[in-house]
PDB file of C-alpha atoms in Angstrom:
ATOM      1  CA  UNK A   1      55.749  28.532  97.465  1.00  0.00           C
ATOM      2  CA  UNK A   2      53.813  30.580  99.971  1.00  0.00           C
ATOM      3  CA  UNK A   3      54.122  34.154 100.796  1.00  0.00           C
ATOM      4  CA  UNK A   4      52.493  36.094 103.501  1.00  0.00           C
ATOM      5  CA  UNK A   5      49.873  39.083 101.994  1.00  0.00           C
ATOM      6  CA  UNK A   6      50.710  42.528 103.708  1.00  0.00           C
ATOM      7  CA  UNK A   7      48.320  45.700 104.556  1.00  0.00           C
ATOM      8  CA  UNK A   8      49.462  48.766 102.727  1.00  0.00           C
ATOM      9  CA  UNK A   9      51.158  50.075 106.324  1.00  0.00           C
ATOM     10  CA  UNK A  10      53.674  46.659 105.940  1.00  0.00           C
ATOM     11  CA  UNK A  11      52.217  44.595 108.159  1.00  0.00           C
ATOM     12  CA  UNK A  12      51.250  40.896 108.205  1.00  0.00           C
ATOM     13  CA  UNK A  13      47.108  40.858 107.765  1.00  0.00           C
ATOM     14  CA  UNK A  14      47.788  36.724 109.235  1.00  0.00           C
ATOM     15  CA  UNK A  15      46.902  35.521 105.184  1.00  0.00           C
ATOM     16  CA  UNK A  16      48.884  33.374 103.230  1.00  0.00           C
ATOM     17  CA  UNK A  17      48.528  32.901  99.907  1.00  0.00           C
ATOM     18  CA  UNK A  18      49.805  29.787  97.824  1.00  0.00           C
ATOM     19  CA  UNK A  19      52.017  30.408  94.146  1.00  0.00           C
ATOM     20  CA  UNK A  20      51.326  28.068  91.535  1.00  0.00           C
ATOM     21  CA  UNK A  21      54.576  26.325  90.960  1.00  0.00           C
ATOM     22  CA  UNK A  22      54.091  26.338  86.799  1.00  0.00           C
ATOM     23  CA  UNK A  23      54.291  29.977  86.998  1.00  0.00           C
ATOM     24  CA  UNK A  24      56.099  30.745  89.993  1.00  0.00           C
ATOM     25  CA  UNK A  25      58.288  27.827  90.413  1.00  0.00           C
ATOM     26  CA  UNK A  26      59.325  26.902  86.666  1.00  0.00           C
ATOM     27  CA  UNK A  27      62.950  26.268  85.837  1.00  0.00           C
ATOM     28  CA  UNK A  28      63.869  29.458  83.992  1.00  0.00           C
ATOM     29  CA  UNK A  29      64.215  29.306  80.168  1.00  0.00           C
ATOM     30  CA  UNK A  30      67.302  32.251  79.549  1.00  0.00           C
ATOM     31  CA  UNK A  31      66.558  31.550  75.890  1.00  0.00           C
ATOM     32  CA  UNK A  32      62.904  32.183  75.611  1.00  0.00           C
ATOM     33  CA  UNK A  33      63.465  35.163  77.622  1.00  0.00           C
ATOM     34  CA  UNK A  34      66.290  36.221  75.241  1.00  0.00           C
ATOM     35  CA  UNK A  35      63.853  36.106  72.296  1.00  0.00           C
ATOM     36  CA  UNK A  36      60.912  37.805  74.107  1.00  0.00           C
ATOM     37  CA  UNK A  37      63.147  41.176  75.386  1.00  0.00           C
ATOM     38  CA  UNK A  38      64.298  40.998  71.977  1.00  0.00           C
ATOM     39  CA  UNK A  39      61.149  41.098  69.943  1.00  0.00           C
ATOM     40  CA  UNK A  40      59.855  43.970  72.332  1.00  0.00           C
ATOM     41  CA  UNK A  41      62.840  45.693  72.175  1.00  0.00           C
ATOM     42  CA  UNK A  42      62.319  45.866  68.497  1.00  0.00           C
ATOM     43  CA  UNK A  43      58.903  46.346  68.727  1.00  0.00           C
ATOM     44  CA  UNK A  44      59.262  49.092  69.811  1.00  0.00           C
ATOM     45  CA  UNK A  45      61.698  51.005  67.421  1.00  0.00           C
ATOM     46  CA  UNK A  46      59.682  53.449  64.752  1.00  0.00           C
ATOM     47  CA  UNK A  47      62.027  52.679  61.847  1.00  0.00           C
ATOM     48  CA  UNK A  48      61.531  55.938  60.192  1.00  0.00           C
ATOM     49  CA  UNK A  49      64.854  56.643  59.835  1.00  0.00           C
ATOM     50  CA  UNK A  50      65.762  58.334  56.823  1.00  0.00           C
ATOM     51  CA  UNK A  51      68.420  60.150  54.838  1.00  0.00           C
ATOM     52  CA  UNK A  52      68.105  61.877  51.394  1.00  0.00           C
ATOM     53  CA  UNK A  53      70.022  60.113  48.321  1.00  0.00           C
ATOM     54  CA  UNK A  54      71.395  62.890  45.608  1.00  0.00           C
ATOM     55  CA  UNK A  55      68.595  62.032  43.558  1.00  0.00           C
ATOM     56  CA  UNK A  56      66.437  63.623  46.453  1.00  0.00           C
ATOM     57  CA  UNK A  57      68.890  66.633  47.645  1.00  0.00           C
ATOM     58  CA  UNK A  58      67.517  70.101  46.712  1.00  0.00           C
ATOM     59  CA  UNK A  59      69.449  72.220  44.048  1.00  0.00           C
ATOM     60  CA  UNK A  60      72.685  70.841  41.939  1.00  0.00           C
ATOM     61  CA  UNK A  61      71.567  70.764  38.287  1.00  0.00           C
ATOM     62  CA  UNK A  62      73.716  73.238  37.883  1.00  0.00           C
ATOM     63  CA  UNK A  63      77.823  72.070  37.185  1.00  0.00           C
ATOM     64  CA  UNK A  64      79.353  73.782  39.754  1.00  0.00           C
ATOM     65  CA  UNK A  65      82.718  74.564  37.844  1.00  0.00           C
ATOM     66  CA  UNK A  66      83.888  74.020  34.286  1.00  0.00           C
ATOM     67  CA  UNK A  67      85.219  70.779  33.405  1.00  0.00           C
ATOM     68  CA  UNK A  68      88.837  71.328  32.600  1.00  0.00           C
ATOM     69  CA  UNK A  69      91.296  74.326  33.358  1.00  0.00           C
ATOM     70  CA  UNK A  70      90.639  74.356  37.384  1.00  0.00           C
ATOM     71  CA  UNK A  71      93.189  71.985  39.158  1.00  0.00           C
ATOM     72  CA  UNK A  72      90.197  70.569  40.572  1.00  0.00           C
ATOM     73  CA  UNK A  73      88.621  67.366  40.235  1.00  0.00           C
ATOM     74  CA  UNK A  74      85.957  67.008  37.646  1.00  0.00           C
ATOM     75  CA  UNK A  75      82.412  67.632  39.510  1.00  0.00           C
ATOM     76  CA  UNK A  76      78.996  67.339  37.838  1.00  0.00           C
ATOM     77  CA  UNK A  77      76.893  68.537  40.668  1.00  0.00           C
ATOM     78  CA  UNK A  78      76.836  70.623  43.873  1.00  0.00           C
ATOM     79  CA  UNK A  79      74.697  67.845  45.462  1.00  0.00           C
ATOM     80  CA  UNK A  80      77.596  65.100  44.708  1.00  0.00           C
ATOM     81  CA  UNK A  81      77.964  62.918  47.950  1.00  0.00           C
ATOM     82  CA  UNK A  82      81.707  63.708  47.872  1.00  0.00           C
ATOM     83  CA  UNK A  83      80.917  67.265  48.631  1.00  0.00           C
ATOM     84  CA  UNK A  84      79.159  69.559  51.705  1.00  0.00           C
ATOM     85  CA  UNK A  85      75.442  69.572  51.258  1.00  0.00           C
ATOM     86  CA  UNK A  86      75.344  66.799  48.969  1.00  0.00           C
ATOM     87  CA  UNK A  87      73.259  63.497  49.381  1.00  0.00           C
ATOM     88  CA  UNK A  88      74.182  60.007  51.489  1.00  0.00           C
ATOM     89  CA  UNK A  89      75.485  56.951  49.832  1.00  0.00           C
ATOM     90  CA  UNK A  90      73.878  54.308  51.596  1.00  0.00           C
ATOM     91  CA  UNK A  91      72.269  56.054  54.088  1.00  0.00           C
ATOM     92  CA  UNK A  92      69.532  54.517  56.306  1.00  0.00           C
ATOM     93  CA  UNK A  93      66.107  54.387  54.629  1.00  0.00           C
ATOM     94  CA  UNK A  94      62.799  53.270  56.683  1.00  0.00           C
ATOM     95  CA  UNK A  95      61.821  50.059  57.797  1.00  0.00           C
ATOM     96  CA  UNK A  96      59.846  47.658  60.495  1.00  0.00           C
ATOM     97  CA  UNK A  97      61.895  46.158  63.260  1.00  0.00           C
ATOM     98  CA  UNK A  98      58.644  43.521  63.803  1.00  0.00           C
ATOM     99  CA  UNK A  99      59.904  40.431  64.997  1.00  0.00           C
ATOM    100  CA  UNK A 100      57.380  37.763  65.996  1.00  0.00           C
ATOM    101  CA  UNK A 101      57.684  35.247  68.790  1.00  0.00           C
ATOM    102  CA  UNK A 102      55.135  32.389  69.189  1.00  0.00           C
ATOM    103  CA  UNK A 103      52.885  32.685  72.014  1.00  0.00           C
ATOM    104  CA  UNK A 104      53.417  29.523  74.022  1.00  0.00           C
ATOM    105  CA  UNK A 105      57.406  31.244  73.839  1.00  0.00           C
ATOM    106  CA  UNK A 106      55.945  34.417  74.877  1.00  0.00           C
ATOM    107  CA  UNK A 107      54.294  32.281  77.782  1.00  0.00           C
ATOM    108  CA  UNK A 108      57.154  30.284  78.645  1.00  0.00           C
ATOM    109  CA  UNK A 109      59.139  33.247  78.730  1.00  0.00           C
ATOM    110  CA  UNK A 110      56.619  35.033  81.149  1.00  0.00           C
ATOM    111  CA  UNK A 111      56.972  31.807  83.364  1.00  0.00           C
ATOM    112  CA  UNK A 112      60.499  32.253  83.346  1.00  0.00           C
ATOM    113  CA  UNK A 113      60.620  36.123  84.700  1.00  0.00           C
ATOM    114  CA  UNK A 114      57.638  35.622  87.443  1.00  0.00           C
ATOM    115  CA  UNK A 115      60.151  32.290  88.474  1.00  0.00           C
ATOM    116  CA  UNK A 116      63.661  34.018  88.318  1.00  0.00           C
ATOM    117  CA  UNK A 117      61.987  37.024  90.530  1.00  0.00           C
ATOM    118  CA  UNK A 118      60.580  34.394  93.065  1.00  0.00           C
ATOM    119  CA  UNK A 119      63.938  32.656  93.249  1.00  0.00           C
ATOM    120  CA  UNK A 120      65.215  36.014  94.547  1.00  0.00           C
ATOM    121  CA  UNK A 121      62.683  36.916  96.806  1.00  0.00           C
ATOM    122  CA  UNK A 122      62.076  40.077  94.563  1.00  0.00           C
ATOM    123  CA  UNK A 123      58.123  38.795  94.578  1.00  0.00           C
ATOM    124  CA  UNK A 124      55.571  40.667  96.799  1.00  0.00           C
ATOM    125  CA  UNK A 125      51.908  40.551  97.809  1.00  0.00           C
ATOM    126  CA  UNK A 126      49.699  43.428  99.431  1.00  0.00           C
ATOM    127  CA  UNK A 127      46.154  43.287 100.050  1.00  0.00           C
ATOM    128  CA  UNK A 128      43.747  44.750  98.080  1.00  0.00           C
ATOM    129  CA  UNK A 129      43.344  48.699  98.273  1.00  0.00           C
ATOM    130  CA  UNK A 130      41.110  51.753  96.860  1.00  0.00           C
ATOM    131  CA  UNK A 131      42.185  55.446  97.347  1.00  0.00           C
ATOM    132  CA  UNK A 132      39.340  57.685  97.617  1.00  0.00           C
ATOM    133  CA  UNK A 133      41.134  60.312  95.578  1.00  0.00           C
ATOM    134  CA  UNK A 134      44.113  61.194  93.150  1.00  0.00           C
ATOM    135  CA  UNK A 135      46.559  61.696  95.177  1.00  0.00           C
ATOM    136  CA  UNK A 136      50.458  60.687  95.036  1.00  0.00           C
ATOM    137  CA  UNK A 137      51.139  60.201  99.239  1.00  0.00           C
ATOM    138  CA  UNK A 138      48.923  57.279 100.302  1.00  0.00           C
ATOM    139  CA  UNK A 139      50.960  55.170  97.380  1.00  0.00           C
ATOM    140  CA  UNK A 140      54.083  56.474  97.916  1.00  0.00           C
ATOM    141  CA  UNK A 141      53.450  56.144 102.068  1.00  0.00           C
ATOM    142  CA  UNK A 142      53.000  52.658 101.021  1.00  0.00           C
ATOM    143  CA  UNK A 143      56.217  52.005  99.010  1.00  0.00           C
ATOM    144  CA  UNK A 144      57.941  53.381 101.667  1.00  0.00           C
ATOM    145  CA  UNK A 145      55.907  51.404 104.556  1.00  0.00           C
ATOM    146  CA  UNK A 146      56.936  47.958 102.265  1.00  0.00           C
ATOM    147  CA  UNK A 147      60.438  48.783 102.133  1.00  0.00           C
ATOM    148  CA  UNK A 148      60.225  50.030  98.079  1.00  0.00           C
ATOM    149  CA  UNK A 149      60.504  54.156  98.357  1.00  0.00           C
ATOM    150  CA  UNK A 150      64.217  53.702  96.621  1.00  0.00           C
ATOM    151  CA  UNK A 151      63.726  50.825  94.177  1.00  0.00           C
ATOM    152  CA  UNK A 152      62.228  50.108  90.773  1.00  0.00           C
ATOM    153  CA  UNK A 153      58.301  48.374  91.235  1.00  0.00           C
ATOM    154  CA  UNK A 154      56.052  47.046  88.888  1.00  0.00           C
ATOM    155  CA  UNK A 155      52.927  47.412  90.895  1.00  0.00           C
ATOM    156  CA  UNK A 156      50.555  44.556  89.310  1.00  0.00           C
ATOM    157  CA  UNK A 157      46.754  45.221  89.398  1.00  0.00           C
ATOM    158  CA  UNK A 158      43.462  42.775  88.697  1.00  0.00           C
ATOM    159  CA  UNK A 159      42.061  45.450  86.622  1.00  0.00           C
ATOM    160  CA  UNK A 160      42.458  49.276  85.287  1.00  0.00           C
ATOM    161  CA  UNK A 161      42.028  51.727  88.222  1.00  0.00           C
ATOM    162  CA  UNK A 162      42.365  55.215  86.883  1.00  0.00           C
ATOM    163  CA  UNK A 163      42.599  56.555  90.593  1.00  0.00           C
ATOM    164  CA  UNK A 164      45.387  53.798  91.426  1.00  0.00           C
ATOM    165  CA  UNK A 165      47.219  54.370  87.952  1.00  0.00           C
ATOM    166  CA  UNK A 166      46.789  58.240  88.318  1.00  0.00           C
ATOM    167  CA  UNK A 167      47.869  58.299  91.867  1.00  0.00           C
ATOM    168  CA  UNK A 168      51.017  56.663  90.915  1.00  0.00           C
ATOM    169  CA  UNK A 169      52.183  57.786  88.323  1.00  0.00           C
ATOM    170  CA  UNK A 170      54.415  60.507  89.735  1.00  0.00           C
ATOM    171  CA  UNK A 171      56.495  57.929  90.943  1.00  0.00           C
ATOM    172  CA  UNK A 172      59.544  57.943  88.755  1.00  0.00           C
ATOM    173  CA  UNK A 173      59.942  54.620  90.097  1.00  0.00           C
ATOM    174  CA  UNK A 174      57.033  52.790  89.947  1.00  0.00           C
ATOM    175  CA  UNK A 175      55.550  51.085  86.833  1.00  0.00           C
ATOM    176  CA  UNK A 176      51.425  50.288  87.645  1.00  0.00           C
ATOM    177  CA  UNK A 177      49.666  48.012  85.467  1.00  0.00           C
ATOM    178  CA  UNK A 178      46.903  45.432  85.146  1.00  0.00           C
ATOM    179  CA  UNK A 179      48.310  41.583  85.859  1.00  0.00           C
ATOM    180  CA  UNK A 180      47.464  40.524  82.269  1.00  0.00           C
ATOM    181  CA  UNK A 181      49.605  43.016  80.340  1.00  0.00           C
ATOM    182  CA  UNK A 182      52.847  42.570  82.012  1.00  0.00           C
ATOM    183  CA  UNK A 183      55.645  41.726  79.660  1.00  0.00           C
ATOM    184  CA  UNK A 184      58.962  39.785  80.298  1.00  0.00           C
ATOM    185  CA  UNK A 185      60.875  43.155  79.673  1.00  0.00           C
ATOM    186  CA  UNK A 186      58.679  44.748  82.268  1.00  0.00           C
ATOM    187  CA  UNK A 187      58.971  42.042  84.860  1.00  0.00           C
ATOM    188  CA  UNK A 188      62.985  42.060  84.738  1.00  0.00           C
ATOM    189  CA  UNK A 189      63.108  45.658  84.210  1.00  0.00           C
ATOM    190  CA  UNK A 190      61.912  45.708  88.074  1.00  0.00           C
ATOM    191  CA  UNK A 191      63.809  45.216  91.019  1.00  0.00           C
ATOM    192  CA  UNK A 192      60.724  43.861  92.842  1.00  0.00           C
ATOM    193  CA  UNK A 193      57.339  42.936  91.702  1.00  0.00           C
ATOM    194  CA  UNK A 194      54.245  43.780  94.173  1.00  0.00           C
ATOM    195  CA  UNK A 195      50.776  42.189  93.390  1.00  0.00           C
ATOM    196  CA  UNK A 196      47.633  43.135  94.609  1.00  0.00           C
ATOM    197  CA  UNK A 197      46.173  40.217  95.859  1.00  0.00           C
ATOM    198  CA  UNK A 198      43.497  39.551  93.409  1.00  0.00           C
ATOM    199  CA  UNK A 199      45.810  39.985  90.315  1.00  0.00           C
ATOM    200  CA  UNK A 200      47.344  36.729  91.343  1.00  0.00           C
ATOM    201  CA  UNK A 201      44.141  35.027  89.989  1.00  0.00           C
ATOM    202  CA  UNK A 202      44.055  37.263  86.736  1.00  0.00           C
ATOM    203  CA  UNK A 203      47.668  36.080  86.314  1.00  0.00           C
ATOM    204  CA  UNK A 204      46.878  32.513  86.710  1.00  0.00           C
ATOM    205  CA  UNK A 205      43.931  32.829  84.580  1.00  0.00           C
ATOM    206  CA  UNK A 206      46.039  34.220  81.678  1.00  0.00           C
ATOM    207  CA  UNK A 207      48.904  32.252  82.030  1.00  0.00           C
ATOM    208  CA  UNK A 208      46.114  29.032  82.100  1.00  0.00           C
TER     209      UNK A 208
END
């Protein structure tokens, strides 16, 4: 697959630039992207739920009416679960939502998202940029000039540009980040991915 390589004003620069089929191209696995969206999904929770047993509940040692005589149901504690203020029966407690996927899943599944968002034409390449300064309007002016200003982009770049990842991050929209640490959930969470040309080759290169 080719696609041509734009300025940031939307034009054609007349460059082309070749996608490797085995990332680009690949017939989509749905089930290794299943497990991959999953496992950073739960990656992701903290698991510190918690809620106190009666054993942990301040106060109740104290019988909170006699035993016999009341009408009442026999209580032994203020802190019972049956009553207000009293503890949780099996209430959540805190633990890891880890799951692990094997990395040649993890990389089929990253095949599978770059492929499924080149079969929609949802895959975009600009040439490479600087900004002299932070400062939100030359990237947003860009978005726009690229047709993007109103849709969700994961903006892909070689390396870590504090200026780029500064300047854009205003952008409720737009998700910047180095080639190398884009996930499956991040890819589909986009409605169009846009490469900087030279992330291509940091792409290949971790992909192999």
């Amino acid at each position: 697959m080719e696609l041509k390589v734009l300025n940031t004003a939307g034009a054609e620069t007349g460059e082309v630039v070749t996608l490797r089929d085995d990332i680009f191209g690949a017939e989509v696995s749905e089930h290794a992207i299943w497990l991959d969206v999953k496992s950073i999904l739960a990656n992701k929770r903290q698991g510190t739920h918690k809620s106190k047993t009666r054993a942990e509940v301040r106060g109740g040692g104290r019988k909170p009416y006699r035993q016999k005589g009341t009408g009442n149901a026999r209580q032994g504690s203020t802190r019972s679960p049956l009553m207000i203020g009293g503890g949780t029966i099996f209430g959540p407690t805190p633990h890891g939502y880890d799951q692990k996927v094997n990395r040649k899943v993890k990389q089929l599944a990253r095949r599978s998202a770059f492929s499924a968002k080149a079969q929609e034409g949802r895959i975009l390449i600009v040439e490479d940029f600087a900004l002299a300064e932070i400062k939100t309007k030359p990237v947003a002016d860009m978005l726009r000039n690229l047709g993007l200003d109103a849709k969700k982009i994961l903006m892909l770049t070689p390396d870590y540009n504090m200026v780029i990842a500064r300047s854009g991050r205003n952008i409720e929209a737009l998700n910047i980040m180095t080639a190398e640490k884009a996930s499956t959930y991040d890819i589909l969470n986009s409605h169009t991915v846009l490469f900087q040309k030279t992330a291509l080759k940091k792409l290949e290169e971790t992909l192999g």
